[in-house]
Amino acid sequence: MAYESRLSLTVDSRTGEQRLRSFRGELNQTERAGKLTGAAMGKLASAISLAAAAAGGFGLSRVIRETTDFDSALRGLQATSRASARDMKALEDQARTLGATTMFSAKQTADAQQFLAMAGFEVNQILGATPAVLKLATAANMDLASAADIASNVLGGMRLQVEDLDRVVDVLAATTSGSNTNIGQLGQALAYAAPLAASASIEIEETAAAIGVLSDAGLQGSKAGTGLVGVIRQLSNVTPVAEEALARYGLSVADVDIAVHGLSSVLDTLQKANISTSDAFKVFGSEAGAAAQILANGSQRVREFTGDLTEAEGAASAMAQIIGGGLAGSWASFNSALSESILRLGRDQGVASGFQSVVDTATGVISVYNDMLPQFAEANDLTEDQADNLQMLADGLETVGTVAVLAIGGKLAGSAAAAGCVPPCASPVA
């Protein structure tokens, strides 16, 4: 018969938190030459039980996980933004508030803040821009980090100021609702087209309208962006071959100067000239020829769509309210609010930090067993006293384990004798 021994450890929920808080202090205060006290062993047992409870459920695992994820997001934000402690408090407060009151969690909001910081936004600019990014993400049904990345890229590409972010977000949202493209495709197209469009003094509304018309014709994403870039580039630097082709339609270089007439007016001129396909390729090249014909034939639509986008203020908010107003939005908001409650428990009330203390101590003990205590102490900047205490703790655990095995073995031997069985009928303890 094989016997299995198990050591059961329990945690008193009324005192578990206090034990966590005091455990590391007692470890540091243990005398170097002294023995590990029974009280310290009791606290270690409770701490190990708490760790086991976290691994096994009881809700603590989620508290640890979500608190850890949020802490990591904040640390990434701080490393990127180099914000002061005071500024980080403001950023955390915003992330927590938006996380508790919107579809997005505090961790997702902090990720969005980090993308804005990566784009060069100052702390005050991040605080001002983040709500607009949330509107775009909700309207586009996409994650916050991607929305922040796209919005900041477009803002920079069009050479606009942070104060124009609401305008950018509204134009992006209205473009996707009025043409056959989504935010991801539109962002990709603008990544190519925005810098050159800005150089040619083309506003974001007209640039987005042109991309929308190209998208309706099947040129989406990078194809729309490179197509528009080709059109702008060729009209800004007309070659002799292109000039000769234009002359056949009674057009001069000055007639197609975007800087003078604007993109929509030049497209109107090309549409009226009814340039052939072969001549379009002579003027715009093989890459932009198709895009030029699409835009010239759709010049009226480009003009009308530009007007619509110019009046797009509030479009992102309106779309966000509609999309976020369904059951999916309500459920996401519920989970975000629940995440804030979890952060209050894990971050504000110290459950996560207490658990971190347990994990750090356990890691140190394992380092003793791995014969790597000096390396662990150096890597974690431990004092000599702390390292010695970890050694004593490991020795104490080993002693307790040996005593427990002997006690269980003696109990099993006594039970076997009482049953009239003498060795070797009793199997060794498993």
CSV table of C-alpha atoms in Angstrom, one decimal:
chain,number,residue,atom,x,y,z
A,1,MET,CA,0.0,0.0,0.0
A,2,ALA,CA,1.3,3.5,-1.0
A,3,TYR,CA,0.8,6.4,1.4
A,4,GLU,CA,0.6,10.0,0.2
A,5,SER,CA,1.3,12.8,2.6
A,6,ARG,CA,-0.1,16.4,2.1
A,7,LEU,CA,0.6,19.5,4.0
A,8,SER,CA,-2.5,21.8,4.1
A,9,LEU,CA,-2.0,25.5,4.7
A,10,THR,CA,-4.8,28.0,5.3
A,11,VAL,CA,-5.1,31.7,5.3
A,12,ASP,CA,-7.3,33.7,7.8
A,13,SER,CA,-8.9,36.3,5.5
A,14,ARG,CA,-9.1,38.7,8.4
A,15,THR,CA,-5.3,38.7,9.1
A,16,GLY,CA,-3.8,37.7,5.7
A,17,GLU,CA,-3.2,41.3,4.6
A,18,GLN,CA,-1.5,42.3,7.9
A,19,ARG,CA,0.7,39.2,7.6
A,20,LEU,CA,1.8,40.1,4.1
A,21,ARG,CA,2.6,43.6,5.2
A,22,SER,CA,4.7,42.6,8.2
A,23,PHE,CA,6.4,39.5,6.7
A,24,ARG,CA,9.2,41.3,4.8
A,25,GLY,CA,9.9,43.5,7.8
A,26,GLU,CA,10.3,40.6,10.1
A,27,LEU,CA,12.6,38.9,7.6
A,28,ASN,CA,14.9,41.9,7.6
A,29,GLN,CA,14.8,42.2,11.4
A,30,THR,CA,15.7,38.6,12.1
A,31,GLU,CA,19.1,38.5,13.9
A,32,ARG,CA,21.9,37.2,11.6
A,33,ALA,CA,23.0,34.6,14.0
A,34,GLY,CA,19.6,33.7,15.4
A,35,LYS,CA,17.2,31.0,14.6
A,36,LEU,CA,14.1,31.4,12.4
A,37,THR,CA,11.2,32.0,14.8
A,38,GLY,CA,8.0,30.1,14.9
A,39,ALA,CA,6.1,33.3,14.2
A,40,ALA,CA,8.1,33.9,11.0
A,41,MET,CA,7.4,30.3,9.9
A,42,GLY,CA,3.7,30.9,10.5
A,43,LYS,CA,3.8,34.0,8.4
A,44,LEU,CA,5.6,32.2,5.7
A,45,ALA,CA,3.0,29.4,5.7
A,46,SER,CA,0.2,32.0,5.4
A,47,ALA,CA,2.1,33.8,2.6
A,48,ILE,CA,2.6,30.5,0.7
A,49,SER,CA,-1.1,29.7,1.1
A,50,LEU,CA,-2.0,33.1,-0.3
A,51,ALA,CA,0.2,32.4,-3.3
A,52,ALA,CA,-1.5,29.0,-3.7
A,53,ALA,CA,-4.9,30.7,-3.5
A,54,ALA,CA,-3.8,33.1,-6.3
A,55,ALA,CA,-2.7,30.2,-8.5
A,56,GLY,CA,-5.9,28.3,-7.8
A,57,GLY,CA,-8.5,31.1,-8.3
A,58,PHE,CA,-10.6,32.7,-5.5
A,59,GLY,CA,-10.5,35.9,-7.6
A,60,LEU,CA,-7.1,36.8,-6.3
A,61,SER,CA,-5.5,35.7,-9.6
A,62,ARG,CA,-7.4,38.3,-11.5
A,63,VAL,CA,-6.5,41.0,-9.0
A,64,ILE,CA,-2.8,40.2,-9.3
A,65,ARG,CA,-3.0,39.9,-13.1
A,66,GLU,CA,-4.9,43.1,-13.8
A,67,THR,CA,-2.9,45.1,-11.3
A,68,THR,CA,0.3,43.8,-12.7
A,69,ASP,CA,-0.8,44.6,-16.3
A,70,PHE,CA,-1.7,48.2,-15.4
A,71,ASP,CA,1.5,48.7,-13.4
A,72,SER,CA,3.5,47.5,-16.5
A,73,ALA,CA,1.6,49.9,-18.7
A,74,LEU,CA,2.3,52.8,-16.4
A,75,ARG,CA,6.0,51.9,-16.2
A,76,GLY,CA,6.1,51.8,-20.0
A,77,LEU,CA,4.4,55.2,-20.2
A,78,GLN,CA,6.8,56.7,-17.7
A,79,ALA,CA,9.9,55.3,-19.5
A,80,THR,CA,8.6,56.8,-22.8
A,81,SER,CA,7.4,60.1,-21.5
A,82,ARG,CA,10.0,60.6,-18.8
A,83,ALA,CA,7.2,62.2,-16.8
A,84,SER,CA,7.8,63.3,-13.2
A,85,ALA,CA,6.1,61.6,-10.3
A,86,ARG,CA,3.5,64.4,-10.2
A,87,ASP,CA,2.8,64.1,-14.0
A,88,MET,CA,2.6,60.4,-13.7
A,89,LYS,CA,-0.1,60.8,-11.0
A,90,ALA,CA,-2.1,63.0,-13.4
A,91,LEU,CA,-1.7,60.4,-16.2
A,92,GLU,CA,-2.7,57.6,-13.9
A,93,ASP,CA,-5.7,59.5,-12.6
A,94,GLN,CA,-6.9,60.1,-16.2
A,95,ALA,CA,-6.3,56.5,-17.2
A,96,ARG,CA,-8.2,55.3,-14.1
A,97,THR,CA,-11.1,57.8,-14.6
A,98,LEU,CA,-11.5,57.0,-18.3
A,99,GLY,CA,-11.1,53.3,-17.6
A,100,ALA,CA,-13.9,53.4,-15.0
A,101,THR,CA,-16.3,55.4,-17.2
A,102,THR,CA,-15.8,54.3,-20.8
A,103,MET,CA,-15.6,51.1,-22.8
A,104,PHE,CA,-11.9,50.9,-22.4
A,105,SER,CA,-10.0,49.8,-19.3
A,106,ALA,CA,-7.4,51.8,-17.4
A,107,LYS,CA,-4.6,49.6,-18.9
A,108,GLN,CA,-5.8,50.2,-22.5
A,109,THR,CA,-6.0,53.9,-21.8
A,110,ALA,CA,-2.4,53.9,-20.4
A,111,ASP,CA,-1.3,52.1,-23.6
A,112,ALA,CA,-2.9,54.8,-25.7
A,113,GLN,CA,-1.2,57.5,-23.6
A,114,GLN,CA,2.2,55.7,-24.3
A,115,PHE,CA,1.6,55.8,-28.0
A,116,LEU,CA,1.0,59.6,-27.8
A,117,ALA,CA,4.1,60.0,-25.7
A,118,MET,CA,6.0,58.0,-28.4
A,119,ALA,CA,4.7,60.5,-31.0
A,120,GLY,CA,6.4,63.3,-29.0
A,121,PHE,CA,3.4,64.6,-27.1
A,122,GLU,CA,4.1,66.4,-23.8
A,123,VAL,CA,2.2,65.4,-20.7
A,124,ASN,CA,-0.4,68.2,-20.9
A,125,GLN,CA,-0.8,67.3,-24.6
A,126,ILE,CA,-1.4,63.7,-23.8
A,127,LEU,CA,-4.0,64.6,-21.2
A,128,GLY,CA,-5.8,66.8,-23.7
A,129,ALA,CA,-5.6,64.3,-26.6
A,130,THR,CA,-6.5,61.0,-24.9
A,131,PRO,CA,-10.3,61.6,-24.8
A,132,ALA,CA,-10.3,62.3,-28.5
A,133,VAL,CA,-8.5,59.1,-29.1
A,134,LEU,CA,-11.1,57.2,-27.1
A,135,LYS,CA,-13.8,58.7,-29.3
A,136,LEU,CA,-12.0,57.5,-32.5
A,137,ALA,CA,-11.4,54.0,-31.1
A,138,THR,CA,-15.1,53.7,-30.1
A,139,ALA,CA,-16.3,55.1,-33.4
A,140,ALA,CA,-14.0,52.8,-35.4
A,141,ASN,CA,-14.5,49.8,-33.1
A,142,MET,CA,-10.7,49.4,-32.7
A,143,ASP,CA,-8.3,49.2,-29.9
A,144,LEU,CA,-7.1,52.3,-28.2
A,145,ALA,CA,-3.4,51.9,-28.9
A,146,SER,CA,-4.0,51.6,-32.6
A,147,ALA,CA,-6.3,54.6,-32.6
A,148,ALA,CA,-3.7,56.7,-30.8
A,149,ASP,CA,-1.0,55.5,-33.2
A,150,ILE,CA,-3.1,56.4,-36.3
A,151,ALA,CA,-4.3,59.8,-35.0
A,152,SER,CA,-0.9,60.9,-33.9
A,153,ASN,CA,0.7,59.8,-37.2
A,154,VAL,CA,-1.9,61.7,-39.3
A,155,LEU,CA,-1.5,64.8,-37.1
A,156,GLY,CA,2.2,64.8,-37.6
A,157,GLY,CA,2.0,63.9,-41.3
A,158,MET,CA,-0.4,66.8,-42.0
A,159,ARG,CA,1.8,69.2,-39.9
A,160,LEU,CA,-1.1,70.0,-37.6
A,161,GLN,CA,-0.9,71.0,-34.0
A,162,VAL,CA,-2.1,69.0,-31.0
A,163,GLU,CA,-5.1,71.4,-30.7
A,164,ASP,CA,-6.2,70.1,-34.1
A,165,LEU,CA,-6.5,66.5,-32.9
A,166,ASP,CA,-10.3,66.7,-32.6
A,167,ARG,CA,-10.5,67.9,-36.1
A,168,VAL,CA,-8.3,65.0,-37.3
A,169,VAL,CA,-10.4,62.5,-35.4
A,170,ASP,CA,-13.7,63.9,-36.8
A,171,VAL,CA,-12.3,63.8,-40.4
A,172,LEU,CA,-11.1,60.2,-40.0
A,173,ALA,CA,-14.4,59.1,-38.6
A,174,ALA,CA,-16.5,60.9,-41.2
A,175,THR,CA,-14.3,59.6,-44.1
A,176,THR,CA,-14.9,56.0,-43.0
A,177,SER,CA,-18.6,56.5,-42.7
A,178,GLY,CA,-18.8,58.2,-46.2
A,179,SER,CA,-16.6,56.0,-48.3
A,180,ASN,CA,-15.4,52.4,-48.8
A,181,THR,CA,-12.5,52.4,-46.3
A,182,ASN,CA,-11.9,51.8,-42.6
A,183,ILE,CA,-9.7,53.6,-40.1
A,184,GLY,CA,-6.9,51.2,-40.6
A,185,GLN,CA,-6.8,51.5,-44.3
A,186,LEU,CA,-7.3,55.3,-44.1
A,187,GLY,CA,-4.5,55.6,-41.7
A,188,GLN,CA,-2.2,53.5,-43.9
A,189,ALA,CA,-3.1,55.7,-47.0
A,190,LEU,CA,-2.5,58.9,-45.1
A,191,ALA,CA,0.9,57.6,-43.8
A,192,TYR,CA,2.0,57.8,-47.5
A,193,ALA,CA,0.0,60.8,-48.7
A,194,ALA,CA,-0.1,63.2,-45.7
A,195,PRO,CA,3.5,64.6,-45.8
A,196,LEU,CA,3.4,65.4,-49.5
A,197,ALA,CA,-0.2,66.7,-49.3
A,198,ALA,CA,0.9,69.0,-46.5
A,199,SER,CA,3.9,70.2,-48.6
A,200,ALA,CA,1.5,71.0,-51.4
A,201,SER,CA,-0.8,73.0,-49.0
A,202,ILE,CA,-3.6,70.4,-49.4
A,203,GLU,CA,-5.8,70.4,-46.3
A,204,ILE,CA,-6.6,67.1,-44.4
A,205,GLU,CA,-10.3,67.3,-45.5
A,206,GLU,CA,-9.4,67.4,-49.2
A,207,THR,CA,-6.7,64.7,-48.8
A,208,ALA,CA,-9.1,62.4,-47.0
A,209,ALA,CA,-11.8,63.0,-49.6
A,210,ALA,CA,-9.4,62.1,-52.4
A,211,ILE,CA,-8.5,58.9,-50.6
A,212,GLY,CA,-12.1,58.1,-50.0
A,213,VAL,CA,-12.9,58.4,-53.8
A,214,LEU,CA,-9.9,56.2,-54.6
A,215,SER,CA,-11.1,53.7,-52.0
A,216,ASP,CA,-14.6,53.6,-53.6
A,217,ALA,CA,-12.9,52.6,-56.9
A,218,GLY,CA,-11.0,49.8,-55.2
A,219,LEU,CA,-7.7,51.5,-54.5
A,220,GLN,CA,-7.5,51.2,-50.7
A,221,GLY,CA,-4.9,51.4,-48.0
A,222,SER,CA,-1.3,51.8,-49.3
A,223,LYS,CA,-2.5,51.7,-52.9
A,224,ALA,CA,-4.7,54.8,-52.4
A,225,GLY,CA,-1.9,56.5,-50.5
A,226,THR,CA,0.8,55.9,-53.2
A,227,GLY,CA,-1.6,56.7,-56.0
A,228,LEU,CA,-2.4,60.1,-54.5
A,229,VAL,CA,1.3,60.7,-53.8
A,230,GLY,CA,2.0,60.1,-57.5
A,231,VAL,CA,-0.7,62.5,-58.6
A,232,ILE,CA,0.5,65.3,-56.3
A,233,ARG,CA,4.2,64.7,-57.2
A,234,GLN,CA,3.7,64.6,-61.0
A,235,LEU,CA,1.6,67.8,-60.9
A,236,SER,CA,4.1,69.5,-58.7
A,237,ASN,CA,7.0,68.6,-61.0
A,238,VAL,CA,5.7,68.3,-64.6
A,239,THR,CA,8.1,66.6,-66.9
A,240,PRO,CA,8.7,67.7,-70.6
A,241,VAL,CA,6.9,64.6,-71.8
A,242,ALA,CA,3.9,65.4,-69.5
A,243,GLU,CA,4.0,69.1,-70.6
A,244,GLU,CA,3.8,68.0,-74.2
A,245,ALA,CA,0.9,65.6,-73.5
A,246,LEU,CA,-1.0,68.4,-71.6
A,247,ALA,CA,-0.5,70.8,-74.5
A,248,ARG,CA,-2.5,68.5,-76.8
A,249,TYR,CA,-5.5,69.4,-74.6
A,250,GLY,CA,-4.8,73.1,-74.5
A,251,LEU,CA,-3.4,72.9,-71.0
A,252,SER,CA,-0.2,74.5,-69.7
A,253,VAL,CA,1.8,73.7,-66.6
A,254,ALA,CA,0.3,76.7,-64.8
A,255,ASP,CA,-3.2,75.3,-65.4
A,256,VAL,CA,-2.4,72.2,-63.3
A,257,ASP,CA,-0.5,73.9,-60.5
A,258,ILE,CA,-2.0,72.5,-57.3
A,259,ALA,CA,-0.2,75.1,-55.2
A,260,VAL,CA,-2.1,77.9,-57.1
A,261,HIS,CA,-5.4,76.3,-57.9
A,262,GLY,CA,-5.9,73.6,-55.3
A,263,LEU,CA,-6.3,69.9,-55.8
A,264,SER,CA,-10.1,69.9,-56.5
A,265,SER,CA,-9.8,72.7,-59.1
A,266,VAL,CA,-7.0,70.9,-60.9
A,267,LEU,CA,-9.0,67.7,-61.0
A,268,ASP,CA,-11.9,69.6,-62.5
A,269,THR,CA,-9.6,70.9,-65.2
A,270,LEU,CA,-8.4,67.4,-66.0
A,271,GLN,CA,-11.9,66.0,-66.0
A,272,LYS,CA,-13.0,68.7,-68.5
A,273,ALA,CA,-10.0,68.0,-70.7
A,274,ASN,CA,-11.0,64.3,-70.9
A,275,ILE,CA,-7.4,63.1,-71.2
A,276,SER,CA,-6.9,59.7,-72.7
A,277,THR,CA,-5.6,56.7,-70.9
A,278,SER,CA,-2.3,56.8,-72.8
A,279,ASP,CA,-1.7,60.5,-72.2
A,280,ALA,CA,-2.7,60.1,-68.5
A,281,PHE,CA,0.2,57.6,-68.1
A,282,LYS,CA,2.5,60.0,-69.9
A,283,VAL,CA,1.6,62.8,-67.5
A,284,PHE,CA,1.4,60.7,-64.2
A,285,GLY,CA,3.5,57.7,-64.9
A,286,SER,CA,2.5,54.0,-64.6
A,287,GLU,CA,2.0,54.0,-60.8
A,288,ALA,CA,-0.2,57.1,-60.6
A,289,GLY,CA,-1.9,56.9,-64.0
A,290,ALA,CA,-4.9,54.9,-62.8
A,291,ALA,CA,-5.3,57.0,-59.6
A,292,ALA,CA,-5.2,60.2,-61.7
A,293,GLN,CA,-8.0,59.0,-64.0
A,294,ILE,CA,-10.2,57.9,-61.0
A,295,LEU,CA,-9.7,61.3,-59.3
A,296,ALA,CA,-10.3,63.2,-62.6
A,297,ASN,CA,-13.5,61.3,-63.4
A,298,GLY,CA,-14.6,61.7,-59.8
A,299,SER,CA,-13.6,65.3,-59.4
A,300,GLN,CA,-17.1,66.4,-58.5
A,301,ARG,CA,-17.3,63.7,-55.8
A,302,VAL,CA,-13.9,64.9,-54.4
A,303,ARG,CA,-15.2,68.4,-54.1
A,304,GLU,CA,-18.5,67.4,-52.5
A,305,PHE,CA,-16.9,65.0,-50.1
A,306,THR,CA,-14.3,67.7,-49.1
A,307,GLY,CA,-17.2,70.0,-48.2
A,308,ASP,CA,-18.8,67.2,-46.1
A,309,LEU,CA,-15.6,66.6,-44.2
A,310,THR,CA,-15.1,70.3,-43.7
A,311,GLU,CA,-18.4,70.2,-41.7
A,312,ALA,CA,-17.5,67.0,-39.9
A,313,GLU,CA,-17.2,68.5,-36.4
A,314,GLY,CA,-18.7,66.1,-33.8
A,315,ALA,CA,-18.8,63.1,-36.2
A,316,ALA,CA,-16.6,60.9,-34.0
A,317,SER,CA,-18.7,61.7,-30.9
A,318,ALA,CA,-21.9,60.9,-32.7
A,319,MET,CA,-20.6,57.6,-34.1
A,320,ALA,CA,-19.1,56.7,-30.8
A,321,GLN,CA,-22.5,57.2,-29.0
A,322,ILE,CA,-24.2,55.0,-31.6
A,323,ILE,CA,-21.6,52.2,-31.5
A,324,GLY,CA,-21.1,52.3,-27.8
A,325,GLY,CA,-24.8,52.4,-27.0
A,326,GLY,CA,-25.5,48.7,-27.7
A,327,LEU,CA,-25.2,45.6,-25.5
A,328,ALA,CA,-21.5,45.1,-26.5
A,329,GLY,CA,-20.7,48.6,-25.4
A,330,SER,CA,-22.6,48.2,-22.1
A,331,TRP,CA,-20.8,45.0,-21.4
A,332,ALA,CA,-17.4,46.5,-22.2
A,333,SER,CA,-18.2,49.5,-19.9
A,334,PHE,CA,-19.2,47.1,-17.1
A,335,ASN,CA,-15.9,45.2,-17.4
A,336,SER,CA,-14.0,48.5,-17.4
A,337,ALA,CA,-15.8,49.6,-14.2
A,338,LEU,CA,-15.1,46.2,-12.7
A,339,SER,CA,-11.4,46.5,-13.6
A,340,GLU,CA,-11.3,49.8,-11.7
A,341,SER,CA,-12.7,48.0,-8.6
A,342,ILE,CA,-10.0,45.4,-9.0
A,343,LEU,CA,-7.3,48.1,-9.2
A,344,ARG,CA,-8.7,49.7,-6.0
A,345,LEU,CA,-8.2,46.4,-4.3
A,346,GLY,CA,-4.9,45.4,-5.9
A,347,ARG,CA,-3.2,48.8,-6.3
A,348,ASP,CA,-4.7,51.1,-3.7
A,349,GLN,CA,-5.2,48.6,-0.8
A,350,GLY,CA,-1.8,46.9,-1.3
A,351,VAL,CA,-2.8,43.3,-2.2
A,352,ALA,CA,-0.6,43.3,-5.2
A,353,SER,CA,2.4,44.8,-3.4
A,354,GLY,CA,1.9,42.3,-0.6
A,355,PHE,CA,1.9,39.5,-3.1
A,356,GLN,CA,5.0,41.0,-4.7
A,357,SER,CA,6.8,40.9,-1.4
A,358,VAL,CA,5.9,37.2,-1.0
A,359,VAL,CA,7.1,36.4,-4.6
A,360,ASP,CA,10.3,38.3,-4.1
A,361,THR,CA,11.0,36.4,-0.8
A,362,ALA,CA,10.2,33.1,-2.4
A,363,THR,CA,12.5,33.9,-5.3
A,364,GLY,CA,15.3,34.6,-2.9
A,365,VAL,CA,14.7,31.2,-1.1
A,366,ILE,CA,14.8,29.4,-4.4
A,367,SER,CA,18.0,31.2,-5.3
A,368,VAL,CA,19.5,29.7,-2.1
A,369,TYR,CA,18.4,26.2,-3.2
A,370,ASN,CA,19.9,26.9,-6.7
A,371,ASP,CA,23.2,27.9,-5.0
A,372,MET,CA,22.9,31.4,-6.5
A,373,LEU,CA,22.3,33.5,-3.4
A,374,PRO,CA,25.3,35.8,-4.0
A,375,GLN,CA,24.2,36.5,-7.6
A,376,PHE,CA,20.6,37.1,-6.6
A,377,ALA,CA,21.7,39.5,-3.8
A,378,GLU,CA,23.9,41.5,-6.2
A,379,ALA,CA,21.2,41.6,-8.9
A,380,ASN,CA,18.6,42.9,-6.5
A,381,ASP,CA,20.9,45.1,-4.4
A,382,LEU,CA,20.3,43.2,-1.1
A,383,THR,CA,22.1,44.1,2.0
A,384,GLU,CA,24.3,41.4,3.7
A,385,ASP,CA,21.7,41.1,6.5
A,386,GLN,CA,18.9,40.5,4.0
A,387,ALA,CA,21.0,37.8,2.2
A,388,ASP,CA,21.8,36.1,5.5
A,389,ASN,CA,18.1,36.1,6.4
A,390,LEU,CA,17.2,34.5,3.2
A,391,GLN,CA,19.8,31.8,3.9
A,392,MET,CA,18.3,31.2,7.3
A,393,LEU,CA,14.8,31.1,5.9
A,394,ALA,CA,15.8,28.5,3.4
A,395,ASP,CA,17.5,26.5,6.1
A,396,GLY,CA,14.5,26.7,8.3
A,397,LEU,CA,12.2,25.5,5.6
A,398,GLU,CA,14.4,22.6,4.9
A,399,THR,CA,14.4,21.7,8.6
A,400,VAL,CA,10.6,22.0,8.9
A,401,GLY,CA,10.2,19.8,5.8
A,402,THR,CA,12.5,17.1,7.3
A,403,VAL,CA,10.7,17.2,10.6
A,404,ALA,CA,7.3,16.9,8.9
A,405,VAL,CA,8.4,13.9,6.9
A,406,LEU,CA,9.7,12.2,10.0
A,407,ALA,CA,6.6,12.9,11.9
A,408,ILE,CA,4.3,11.6,9.2
A,409,GLY,CA,6.5,8.5,8.9
A,410,GLY,CA,6.3,7.9,12.6
A,411,LYS,CA,2.5,8.3,12.5
A,412,LEU,CA,2.1,5.8,9.7
A,413,ALA,CA,4.4,3.3,11.4
A,414,GLY,CA,2.3,3.6,14.5
A,415,SER,CA,-0.9,3.0,12.6
A,416,ALA,CA,0.6,0.0,10.9
A,417,ALA,CA,1.7,-1.5,14.3
A,418,ALA,CA,-1.8,-0.9,15.7
A,419,ALA,CA,-3.2,-2.8,12.8
A,420,GLY,CA,-1.0,-5.8,13.5
A,421,CYS,CA,1.4,-5.2,10.7
A,422,VAL,CA,5.1,-5.0,11.1
A,423,PRO,CA,7.7,-4.0,8.6
A,424,PRO,CA,8.3,-4.6,5.8
A,425,CYS,CA,4.5,-4.8,5.2
A,426,ALA,CA,4.2,-0.9,5.4
A,427,SER,CA,5.3,0.8,2.2
A,428,PRO,CA,7.7,3.7,2.5
A,429,VAL,CA,6.1,7.1,2.6
A,430,ALA,CA,5.5,8.5,-0.9
